Tab-separated table of C-alpha atoms in Angstrom:
chain	number	residue	atom	x	y	z
A	194	MET	CA	0.000	0.000	0.000
A	195	TRP	CA	2.729	2.448	0.991
A	196	LYS	CA	5.170	1.526	-1.804
A	197	LEU	CA	2.607	1.625	-4.621
A	198	ARG	CA	0.542	4.454	-3.041
A	199	MET	CA	-2.598	2.326	-3.263
A	200	GLY	CA	-5.600	2.212	-0.950
A	201	TYR	CA	-6.851	-0.978	0.656
A	202	GLU	CA	-9.501	-1.812	-1.960
A	203	ASP	CA	-7.132	-1.316	-4.907
A	204	SER	CA	-4.391	-3.255	-3.129
A	205	PHE	CA	-6.750	-6.133	-2.396
A	206	ARG	CA	-7.879	-6.361	-6.030
A	207	TYR	CA	-4.260	-6.207	-7.206
A	208	LEU	CA	-3.175	-9.036	-4.905
A	209	LYS	CA	-6.299	-11.060	-5.695
A	210	LYS	CA	-5.219	-11.206	-9.327
A	211	LEU	CA	-1.770	-12.458	-8.314
A	212	LYS	CA	-3.015	-14.881	-5.666
A	213	PRO	CA	-6.764	-15.615	-6.003
A	214	ASP	CA	-6.991	-17.586	-2.741
A	215	ILE	CA	-5.944	-14.744	-0.402
A	216	MET	CA	-8.422	-14.079	2.410
A	217	PRO	CA	-7.182	-11.612	5.070
A	218	ASN	CA	-8.977	-11.891	8.401
A	219	GLU	CA	-11.255	-9.141	9.688
A	220	GLY	CA	-8.750	-7.814	12.226
A	221	PHE	CA	-5.995	-7.435	9.632
A	222	VAL	CA	-8.389	-5.706	7.222
A	223	GLU	CA	-9.287	-3.215	9.948
A	224	GLN	CA	-5.585	-2.495	10.520
A	225	LEU	CA	-4.990	-1.962	6.794
A	226	LYS	CA	-7.933	0.444	6.501
A	227	LEU	CA	-6.662	2.387	9.502
A	228	PHE	CA	-3.187	2.480	7.887
A	229	GLU	CA	-4.762	3.924	4.720
A	230	PHE	CA	-6.742	6.465	6.777
A	231	MET	CA	-3.506	7.692	8.366
A	232	GLY	CA	-1.900	8.271	4.953
A	233	CYS	CA	-0.053	4.934	4.872
A	234	GLN	CA	2.013	5.744	7.946
A	235	VAL	CA	1.684	5.084	11.672
A	236	ASP	CA	0.522	8.349	13.223
A	237	ARG	CA	0.433	7.808	16.986
A	238	LYS	CA	-1.164	11.233	17.495
A	239	CYS	CA	-4.127	10.355	15.261
A	240	LYS	CA	-7.387	10.034	17.238
A	241	ALA	CA	-8.424	7.029	15.143
A	242	TYR	CA	-5.160	5.281	16.036
A	243	SER	CA	-5.680	6.060	19.743
A	244	ARG	CA	-9.197	4.636	19.550
A	245	TYR	CA	-7.919	1.463	17.876
A	246	GLN	CA	-5.288	1.033	20.595
A	247	LEU	CA	-7.909	1.446	23.341
A	248	GLU	CA	-10.118	-1.217	21.774
A	249	ARG	CA	-7.139	-3.573	21.502
A	250	ILE	CA	-6.237	-3.039	25.167
A	251	SER	CA	-9.880	-3.639	26.150
A	252	GLN	CA	-9.909	-7.002	24.394
A	253	VAL	CA	-6.693	-8.102	26.101
A	254	MET	CA	-7.890	-6.896	29.525
A	255	ALA	CA	-11.248	-8.612	29.090
A	256	ASN	CA	-9.369	-11.893	28.585
A	257	GLY	CA	-7.735	-11.529	31.988
A	258	HIS	CA	-4.331	-10.208	30.962
A	259	MET	CA	-2.599	-7.140	32.399
A	260	ILE	CA	-0.500	-4.951	30.094
A	261	ARG	CA	0.721	-2.034	32.206
A	262	GLU	CA	3.003	-0.598	29.509
A	263	ASP	CA	0.232	-0.359	26.917
A	264	VAL	CA	-2.115	1.193	29.457
A	265	GLN	CA	0.477	3.841	30.317
A	266	THR	CA	1.108	4.736	26.662
A	267	SER	CA	-2.647	5.079	26.052
A	268	LEU	CA	-2.984	7.954	28.540
A	269	GLN	CA	-3.753	11.324	26.940
A	270	ASP	CA	-2.940	14.942	27.758
A	271	VAL	CA	-5.725	17.468	28.209
A	272	ALA	CA	-6.509	18.382	24.600
A	273	SER	CA	-5.739	21.983	23.718
A	274	THR	CA	-7.981	23.931	21.377
A	275	THR	CA	-7.544	27.089	19.350
A	276	GLU	CA	-11.253	27.267	18.614
A	277	GLU	CA	-14.325	27.719	20.769
A	278	GLY	CA	-15.398	24.567	22.546
A	279	PHE	CA	-15.961	23.198	26.052
A	280	SER	CA	-13.695	22.529	29.002
A	281	TYR	CA	-14.671	20.264	31.896
A	282	LYS	CA	-13.665	20.908	35.512
A	283	CYS	CA	-14.158	19.209	38.851
A	284	LYS	CA	-17.218	20.813	40.420
A	285	LYS	CA	-15.655	20.675	43.884
A	286	CYS	CA	-12.159	22.125	43.360
A	287	ARG	CA	-12.411	23.607	39.818
A	288	LYS	CA	-9.452	21.564	38.532
A	289	LEU	CA	-9.379	21.352	34.712
A	290	LEU	CA	-9.751	17.663	33.857
A	291	PHE	CA	-10.384	17.442	30.116
A	292	THR	CA	-11.733	19.329	27.120
A	293	GLU	CA	-14.061	18.591	24.251
A	294	GLY	CA	-11.118	17.114	22.345
A	295	ASN	CA	-10.854	14.276	24.881
A	296	LEU	CA	-14.467	13.134	24.563
A	297	ILE	CA	-15.281	9.746	23.020
A	298	SER	CA	-18.555	10.080	21.160
A	299	HIS	CA	-21.051	7.407	20.144
A	300	ASP	CA	-24.426	7.286	18.424
A	301	ARG	CA	-27.622	6.804	20.377
A	302	GLY	CA	-28.814	3.313	21.275
A	303	ILE	CA	-27.730	1.197	18.308
A	304	GLY	CA	-25.169	-1.010	20.048
A	305	GLN	CA	-21.493	-1.483	19.192
A	306	SER	CA	-22.124	-0.470	15.557
A	307	ALA	CA	-22.526	3.071	16.875
A	308	PHE	CA	-18.729	3.309	16.919
A	309	SER	CA	-18.272	3.722	13.173
A	310	LYS	CA	-14.656	3.457	12.136
A	311	PRO	CA	-13.593	6.705	10.439
A	312	TRP	CA	-11.499	4.660	8.019
A	313	ASP	CA	-14.407	2.397	7.030
A	314	LYS	CA	-15.940	4.031	3.965
A	315	GLN	CA	-18.869	1.607	3.972
A	316	VAL	CA	-20.241	3.012	7.227
A	317	THR	CA	-22.901	5.710	6.913
A	318	THR	CA	-23.207	8.056	9.866
A	319	PHE	CA	-26.238	10.094	10.868
A	320	GLU	CA	-26.754	13.028	13.213
A	321	THR	CA	-27.667	10.820	16.163
A	322	GLU	CA	-24.763	11.480	18.543
A	323	CYS	CA	-25.597	10.715	22.159
A	324	LYS	CA	-25.466	13.661	24.569
A	325	SER	CA	-26.748	11.897	27.677
A	326	SER	CA	-23.420	10.684	29.130
A	327	ILE	CA	-19.768	11.759	29.225
A	328	PHE	CA	-17.172	9.209	28.122
A	329	ILE	CA	-13.552	10.272	27.728
A	330	GLU	CA	-10.117	8.982	26.811
A	331	PRO	CA	-7.947	7.694	29.681
A	332	MET	CA	-6.020	10.756	30.843
A	333	LYS	CA	-2.446	11.167	32.053
A	334	TRP	CA	-3.695	12.568	35.370
A	335	MET	CA	-5.239	9.114	35.961
A	336	GLU	CA	-1.830	7.403	36.054
A	337	ARG	CA	-1.896	7.191	39.868
A	338	LEU	CA	-5.056	5.056	39.621
A	339	GLU	CA	-4.897	1.264	39.309
A	340	LEU	CA	-5.720	1.327	35.593
A	341	HIS	CA	-4.241	-2.134	35.085
A	342	GLU	CA	-7.346	-3.406	36.927
A	343	LEU	CA	-10.441	-4.209	34.869
A	344	THR	CA	-12.670	-1.741	36.723
A	345	GLY	CA	-12.292	1.050	39.254
A	346	LYS	CA	-13.301	4.500	40.472
A	347	ILE	CA	-11.983	7.760	39.021
A	348	ASN	CA	-11.030	10.431	41.547
A	349	CYS	CA	-10.117	14.047	40.912
A	350	VAL	CA	-6.344	14.428	40.725
A	351	LYS	CA	-6.483	17.521	42.979
A	352	CYS	CA	-9.195	17.041	45.640
A	353	SER	CA	-9.712	13.235	45.332
A	354	ALA	CA	-13.495	13.609	44.939
A	355	LYS	CA	-15.100	10.671	43.131
A	356	ILE	CA	-15.968	11.944	39.654
A	357	GLY	CA	-16.475	8.781	37.622
A	358	SER	CA	-15.515	5.183	36.985
A	359	TRP	CA	-13.771	3.048	34.407
A	360	SER	CA	-14.311	-0.402	32.941
A	361	TRP	CA	-12.061	-1.843	30.250
A	362	ALA	CA	-14.791	-4.411	29.546
A	363	GLY	CA	-17.240	-1.597	28.771
A	364	GLU	CA	-20.431	-0.123	30.160
A	365	ARG	CA	-23.917	0.483	28.827
A	366	CYS	CA	-24.738	4.145	28.295
A	367	SER	CA	-28.173	5.336	29.401
A	368	CYS	CA	-29.071	5.644	25.705
A	369	GLY	CA	-28.604	1.884	25.284
A	370	THR	CA	-25.251	1.769	23.478
A	371	TRP	CA	-22.477	-0.396	24.909
A	372	VAL	CA	-19.299	1.700	25.246
A	373	THR	CA	-15.913	-0.093	25.241
A	374	PRO	CA	-13.716	0.834	27.005
A	375	ALA	CA	-15.738	3.047	29.316
A	376	PHE	CA	-14.151	5.968	31.158
A	377	HIS	CA	-17.435	7.396	32.364
A	378	MET	CA	-17.534	10.769	34.081
A	379	ASP	CA	-20.384	11.665	36.429
A	380	SER	CA	-22.037	14.736	34.894
A	381	LYS	CA	-23.257	15.788	38.360
A	382	LYS	CA	-19.640	16.067	39.561
A	383	ILE	CA	-18.339	17.898	36.474
A	384	ASP	CA	-18.865	21.497	35.349
A	385	ARG	CA	-18.766	22.366	31.672
A	386	ALA	CA	-17.577	25.802	30.557
A	387	VAL	CA	-17.266	27.445	27.166
A	388	ILE	CA	-13.726	27.950	25.905
A	389	VAL	CA	-13.433	31.303	24.180
A	390	ALA	CA	-10.595	31.199	21.687
A	391	ALA	CA	-8.119	34.045	21.983
A	392	ARG	CA	-8.473	36.501	19.144
A	393	PRO	CA	-5.466	38.379	17.765
A	394	SER	CA	-5.356	42.009	18.866
A	395	PRO	CA	-5.872	44.505	16.056
A	396	SER	CA	-2.699	46.006	14.680
A	397	ILE	CA	-2.182	49.694	15.325
A	398	SER	CA	-1.141	51.736	12.367
A	399	ASN	CA	1.405	54.521	12.869
A	400	SER	CA	0.089	56.483	9.925
């Protein structure tokens, strides 16, 4: 794909002509489509890549294995934004915990298929995004928690107030969709505020 600058579908047809009996498994196909989506390179900062890694860790954890190194590398910084959006703070101590860029969205009540892969061109998405619950990426400020465990409570990094929970095996959102993995923040313990992007000051002419 990288050498010939070909997408997955074209590459598959090309190889099928050379070797008609090829049949890549579903997991490998998903990896190839993600590779194409990232421009035929491994972009570790790509949100789609981060999501894929989280799903892979969830599957391993659900099978009873602990992979501390992978969990540590999956932790994210608070996403910065140069545009208007939302920030989320602990209601008790006002500590900034995450921003809109750290949210993991899903569609309302249609099961695991709600998590359409951005690299899967066959998936059709609709304006049905769930707004009833807050699920986020695992954050770097969570590193003091026992994230190698399958489930646990999320406490504020500053005041230690309980603000959510995690489950690598997943959790059902109130809308009906199963979210995997689930880093679920309690909306009653979190305040949302509008981020106003800084605007450049007008230049002053000397004329």
